[in-house]
mmCIF file of C-alpha atoms in Angstrom:
data_model
loop_
_atom_site.group_PDB
_atom_site.id
_atom_site.type_symbol
_atom_site.label_atom_id
_atom_site.label_comp_id
_atom_site.label_asym_id
_atom_site.label_seq_id
_atom_site.Cartn_x
_atom_site.Cartn_y
_atom_site.Cartn_z
ATOM 1 C CA MET G 1 -9.078 -9.274 -10.853
ATOM 2 C CA ARG G 2 -8.753 -6.217 -8.639
ATOM 3 C CA LEU G 3 -5.613 -4.303 -7.712
ATOM 4 C CA LEU G 4 -5.713 -1.753 -4.902
ATOM 5 C CA PHE G 5 -3.383 1.215 -5.465
ATOM 6 C CA VAL G 6 -2.639 2.915 -2.148
ATOM 7 C CA ASN G 7 -1.389 6.304 -3.295
ATOM 8 C CA ALA G 8 0.640 8.028 -0.582
ATOM 9 C CA CYS G 9 2.436 10.286 -3.081
ATOM 10 C CA MET G 10 1.663 13.461 -1.189
ATOM 11 C CA ARG G 11 3.054 15.892 -3.788
ATOM 12 C CA GLY G 12 0.521 14.740 -6.370
ATOM 13 C CA PRO G 13 0.855 12.934 -9.705
ATOM 14 C CA GLU G 14 2.126 15.993 -11.586
ATOM 15 C CA VAL G 15 5.241 16.322 -9.387
ATOM 16 C CA SER G 16 5.801 13.031 -7.565
ATOM 17 C CA ARG G 17 8.564 10.827 -8.933
ATOM 18 C CA THR G 18 7.194 7.954 -6.873
ATOM 19 C CA HIS G 19 3.867 8.332 -8.638
ATOM 20 C CA ALA G 20 5.608 8.195 -12.023
ATOM 21 C CA LEU G 21 7.102 4.823 -11.076
ATOM 22 C CA CYS G 22 3.683 3.613 -9.934
ATOM 23 C CA ARG G 23 2.190 4.618 -13.287
ATOM 24 C CA ALA G 24 4.871 2.563 -15.048
ATOM 25 C CA PHE G 25 4.009 -0.433 -12.844
ATOM 26 C CA LEU G 26 0.284 -0.081 -13.530
ATOM 27 C CA GLU G 27 0.803 0.263 -17.272
ATOM 28 C CA GLU G 28 2.620 -3.064 -17.428
ATOM 29 C CA ALA G 29 0.211 -4.771 -15.027
ATOM 30 C CA ARG G 30 -2.749 -3.786 -17.211
ATOM 31 C CA LYS G 31 -0.969 -5.050 -20.328
ATOM 32 C CA ALA G 32 -0.219 -8.387 -18.716
ATOM 33 C CA CYS G 33 -3.700 -8.777 -17.204
ATOM 34 C CA PRO G 34 -6.358 -7.387 -19.577
ATOM 35 C CA GLY G 35 -9.446 -6.326 -17.694
ATOM 36 C CA LEU G 36 -7.533 -5.679 -14.472
ATOM 37 C CA GLU G 37 -9.582 -3.369 -12.262
ATOM 38 C CA VAL G 38 -7.525 -0.753 -10.417
ATOM 39 C CA GLN G 39 -9.075 0.852 -7.351
ATOM 40 C CA GLU G 40 -7.150 3.826 -5.981
ATOM 41 C CA HIS G 41 -7.000 5.020 -2.403
ATOM 42 C CA ASP G 42 -5.603 8.540 -2.836
ATOM 43 C CA LEU G 43 -4.474 9.397 0.682
ATOM 44 C CA THR G 44 -4.169 13.087 -0.198
ATOM 45 C CA ARG G 45 -7.953 13.157 -0.726
ATOM 46 C CA MET G 46 -9.456 10.472 1.505
ATOM 47 C CA ASN G 47 -8.881 12.429 4.734
ATOM 48 C CA LEU G 48 -8.620 9.283 6.835
ATOM 49 C CA GLN G 49 -8.460 9.980 10.560
ATOM 50 C CA PRO G 50 -6.160 8.414 13.134
ATOM 51 C CA VAL G 51 -7.864 5.834 15.321
ATOM 52 C CA THR G 52 -8.698 7.612 18.593
ATOM 53 C CA ALA G 53 -10.480 6.039 21.565
ATOM 54 C CA PRO G 54 -14.007 7.006 20.370
ATOM 55 C CA VAL G 55 -13.244 5.769 16.860
ATOM 56 C CA LEU G 56 -11.833 2.534 18.252
ATOM 57 C CA ARG G 57 -14.994 1.902 20.291
ATOM 58 C CA ARG G 58 -17.138 2.422 17.191
ATOM 59 C CA LYS G 59 -14.814 0.257 15.125
ATOM 60 C CA GLU G 60 -15.018 -2.570 17.659
ATOM 61 C CA ALA G 61 -18.826 -2.374 17.705
ATOM 62 C CA LEU G 62 -18.922 -2.573 13.907
ATOM 63 C CA CYS G 63 -16.569 -5.565 13.982
ATOM 64 C CA ASP G 64 -18.766 -7.370 16.506
ATOM 65 C CA ALA G 65 -21.834 -6.718 14.302
ATOM 66 C CA ARG G 66 -19.868 -7.457 11.105
ATOM 67 C CA ARG G 67 -21.114 -4.221 9.577
ATOM 68 C CA TRP G 68 -18.553 -4.247 6.771
ATOM 69 C CA ASP G 69 -20.633 -1.782 4.692
ATOM 70 C CA ASP G 70 -20.132 1.052 7.169
ATOM 71 C CA PRO G 71 -18.094 3.990 5.731
ATOM 72 C CA LEU G 72 -15.559 3.671 8.561
ATOM 73 C CA LEU G 73 -14.611 0.191 7.332
ATOM 74 C CA ARG G 74 -14.574 0.871 3.580
ATOM 75 C CA PRO G 75 -10.753 1.113 3.316
ATOM 76 C CA ALA G 76 -10.406 -2.203 5.118
ATOM 77 C CA TYR G 77 -13.096 -3.863 2.997
ATOM 78 C CA ALA G 78 -11.390 -2.764 -0.222
ATOM 79 C CA PHE G 79 -8.039 -4.038 1.054
ATOM 80 C CA ALA G 80 -9.476 -7.363 2.214
ATOM 81 C CA HIS G 81 -11.008 -8.057 -1.208
ATOM 82 C CA ALA G 82 -8.135 -6.902 -3.427
ATOM 83 C CA ASP G 83 -6.228 -9.551 -5.368
ATOM 84 C CA ALA G 84 -3.035 -7.472 -5.249
ATOM 85 C CA VAL G 85 -1.857 -4.268 -3.596
ATOM 86 C CA LEU G 86 0.416 -1.514 -4.905
ATOM 87 C CA ILE G 87 1.671 1.044 -2.396
ATOM 88 C CA GLY G 88 3.395 4.189 -3.616
ATOM 89 C CA ALA G 89 5.072 6.237 -0.892
ATOM 90 C CA PRO G 90 8.119 8.528 -0.899
ATOM 91 C CA TYR G 91 10.854 7.939 1.652
ATOM 92 C CA TRP G 92 10.192 10.566 4.318
ATOM 93 C CA ASP G 93 11.864 10.800 7.711
ATOM 94 C CA LEU G 94 13.278 7.257 7.568
ATOM 95 C CA SER G 95 9.917 5.733 6.604
ATOM 96 C CA PHE G 96 6.952 7.254 4.735
ATOM 97 C CA PRO G 97 4.280 9.986 5.020
ATOM 98 C CA ALA G 98 2.077 9.817 8.116
ATOM 99 C CA ALA G 99 -1.018 9.361 5.940
ATOM 100 C CA LEU G 100 0.135 5.832 5.121
ATOM 101 C CA LYS G 101 0.362 4.888 8.817
ATOM 102 C CA VAL G 102 -3.185 6.226 9.276
ATOM 103 C CA TRP G 103 -4.303 4.043 6.365
ATOM 104 C CA VAL G 104 -2.728 1.024 8.087
ATOM 105 C CA GLU G 105 -4.638 1.839 11.286
ATOM 106 C CA ASN G 106 -7.843 1.942 9.265
ATOM 107 C CA VAL G 107 -7.304 -1.411 7.511
ATOM 108 C CA TYR G 108 -6.570 -3.356 10.695
ATOM 109 C CA VAL G 109 -10.125 -4.599 11.274
ATOM 110 C CA ARG G 110 -10.836 -7.676 13.358
ATOM 111 C CA ASN G 111 -12.711 -10.435 11.511
ATOM 112 C CA LEU G 112 -12.320 -8.621 8.200
ATOM 113 C CA THR G 113 -8.584 -8.285 7.552
ATOM 114 C CA PHE G 114 -7.401 -10.469 10.440
ATOM 115 C CA ARG G 115 -8.718 -12.672 13.218
ATOM 116 C CA TYR G 116 -7.355 -14.049 16.478
ATOM 117 C CA THR G 117 -6.763 -17.725 17.151
ATOM 118 C CA PRO G 118 -7.914 -19.184 20.506
ATOM 119 C CA ALA G 119 -4.319 -18.655 21.649
ATOM 120 C CA GLY G 120 -4.565 -14.943 20.804
ATOM 121 C CA GLU G 121 -2.342 -15.023 17.741
ATOM 122 C CA PRO G 122 -3.372 -12.863 14.761
ATOM 123 C CA VAL G 123 -4.078 -14.567 11.430
ATOM 124 C CA GLY G 124 -4.403 -12.583 8.209
ATOM 125 C CA LEU G 125 -7.631 -12.750 6.212
ATOM 126 C CA ALA G 126 -6.744 -10.611 3.169
ATOM 127 C CA ARG G 127 -7.139 -12.499 -0.096
ATOM 128 C CA GLY G 128 -4.364 -10.613 -1.913
ATOM 129 C CA ARG G 129 -1.707 -12.730 -3.593
ATOM 130 C CA LEU G 130 1.029 -10.122 -3.664
ATOM 131 C CA ALA G 131 2.019 -6.592 -2.723
ATOM 132 C CA VAL G 132 4.492 -4.181 -4.303
ATOM 133 C CA TYR G 133 5.919 -1.170 -2.472
ATOM 134 C CA ILE G 134 7.344 1.618 -4.655
ATOM 135 C CA SER G 135 9.334 4.523 -3.246
ATOM 136 C CA THR G 136 11.841 7.232 -4.094
ATOM 137 C CA ALA G 137 14.403 8.795 -1.776
ATOM 138 C CA GLY G 138 16.385 11.983 -2.112
ATOM 139 C CA SER G 139 19.212 10.492 -0.036
ATOM 140 C CA PRO G 140 20.680 6.996 0.186
ATOM 141 C CA VAL G 141 18.445 4.677 2.214
ATOM 142 C CA GLY G 142 20.832 1.876 3.111
ATOM 143 C CA GLU G 143 19.879 -0.061 6.237
ATOM 144 C CA ASN G 144 17.360 2.570 7.325
ATOM 145 C CA ASP G 145 14.569 1.395 5.033
ATOM 146 C CA TRP G 146 12.038 1.248 7.848
ATOM 147 C CA GLY G 147 9.157 2.073 5.498
ATOM 148 C CA ALA G 148 9.456 -0.971 3.240
ATOM 149 C CA GLY G 149 10.314 -3.243 6.154
ATOM 150 C CA TYR G 150 7.319 -2.073 8.158
ATOM 151 C CA MET G 151 4.908 -2.502 5.248
ATOM 152 C CA ARG G 152 6.328 -5.961 4.506
ATOM 153 C CA ALA G 153 5.575 -7.007 8.099
ATOM 154 C CA VAL G 154 2.090 -5.437 8.105
ATOM 155 C CA LEU G 155 0.996 -7.011 4.840
ATOM 156 C CA SER G 156 2.431 -10.401 5.751
ATOM 157 C CA LEU G 157 0.538 -10.398 9.045
ATOM 158 C CA LEU G 158 -2.674 -9.467 7.227
ATOM 159 C CA GLY G 159 -2.287 -12.454 4.922
ATOM 160 C CA ILE G 160 -0.467 -11.334 1.769
ATOM 161 C CA PRO G 161 2.292 -13.887 1.121
ATOM 162 C CA GLU G 162 4.445 -12.129 -1.484
ATOM 163 C CA PHE G 163 6.101 -8.710 -1.152
ATOM 164 C CA ARG G 164 8.406 -6.817 -3.489
ATOM 165 C CA SER G 165 9.888 -3.331 -3.165
ATOM 166 C CA VAL G 166 11.287 -0.892 -5.718
ATOM 167 C CA CYS G 167 13.187 2.235 -4.666
ATOM 168 C CA ALA G 168 15.097 4.955 -6.521
ATOM 169 C CA GLU G 169 17.631 6.233 -3.972
ATOM 170 C CA GLY G 170 19.816 9.335 -3.783
ATOM 171 C CA ILE G 171 17.977 11.274 -6.480
ATOM 172 C CA ASP G 172 18.456 14.666 -4.810
ATOM 173 C CA ILE G 173 22.238 14.388 -4.452
ATOM 174 C CA GLN G 174 24.181 16.774 -6.659
ATOM 175 C CA GLY G 175 26.370 14.977 -9.154
ATOM 176 C CA ARG G 176 24.376 11.754 -9.168
ATOM 177 C CA ASP G 177 23.092 10.346 -12.448
ATOM 178 C CA VAL G 178 19.505 11.039 -11.444
ATOM 179 C CA GLU G 179 18.046 10.203 -14.836
ATOM 180 C CA GLY G 180 19.931 6.915 -14.867
ATOM 181 C CA ILE G 181 18.735 6.026 -11.359
ATOM 182 C CA LEU G 182 15.131 6.775 -12.298
ATOM 183 C CA ARG G 183 15.395 4.834 -15.562
ATOM 184 C CA ARG G 184 16.657 1.775 -13.715
ATOM 185 C CA ALA G 185 13.905 2.086 -11.109
ATOM 186 C CA GLU G 186 11.303 2.487 -13.843
ATOM 187 C CA ALA G 187 12.565 -0.662 -15.563
ATOM 188 C CA GLU G 188 12.319 -2.501 -12.231
ATOM 189 C CA ALA G 189 8.807 -1.136 -11.633
ATOM 190 C CA ARG G 190 7.734 -2.208 -15.111
ATOM 191 C CA ALA G 191 9.150 -5.694 -14.560
ATOM 192 C CA ALA G 192 7.290 -5.915 -11.255
ATOM 193 C CA GLY G 193 4.082 -4.751 -12.934
ATOM 194 C CA LYS G 194 4.399 -7.327 -15.691
ATOM 195 C CA ALA G 195 5.080 -10.113 -13.184
ATOM 196 C CA ALA G 196 2.116 -9.028 -11.047
ATOM 197 C CA GLY G 197 -0.199 -8.911 -14.055
ATOM 198 C CA GLU G 198 0.886 -12.358 -15.211
ATOM 199 C CA LYS G 199 0.291 -13.758 -11.736
ATOM 200 C CA LEU G 200 -3.210 -12.262 -11.636
ATOM 201 C CA ARG G 201 -4.167 -13.287 -15.149
#
């Protein structure tokens, strides 16, 4: 079984609290599903480009030819063939880092991750069973959790039926029990990892 870890933790694993929660998730997932293969898309290193008009024309030509082995379509191919997806992204500017939106643009590939019905409605083609979205926020998120909501909608449209989110909120507010908040989020991430591993086993 293959899990795709989309790492949008832009501060890096040494500093990012979101990444620490993702590591806890992955540890439990591997325990629950021995032999689980984890493929990482590190968005700080992949240097994915936004889809401009020339890129879109090339992308459409590749879709028509079903050239799924082309480097431009590799992120989408990996996503389409993952059995589960983990996304780690801090809560930035009411959503998430821009690199994650660029990744989304790159995985929307006609006839690979979705297709259109004769009526023009999109149908997801991803084989993933579930997705987990892990985040941390310096301030309270409340109703403004546009990041998790957006990713839920994207992944559902692309064919992934189950979505779960974990978020440690308000961890930069003076006087908050930051360690307690992070411990609770870690426990939730571990529980999500165990459940994901058991489902994939």
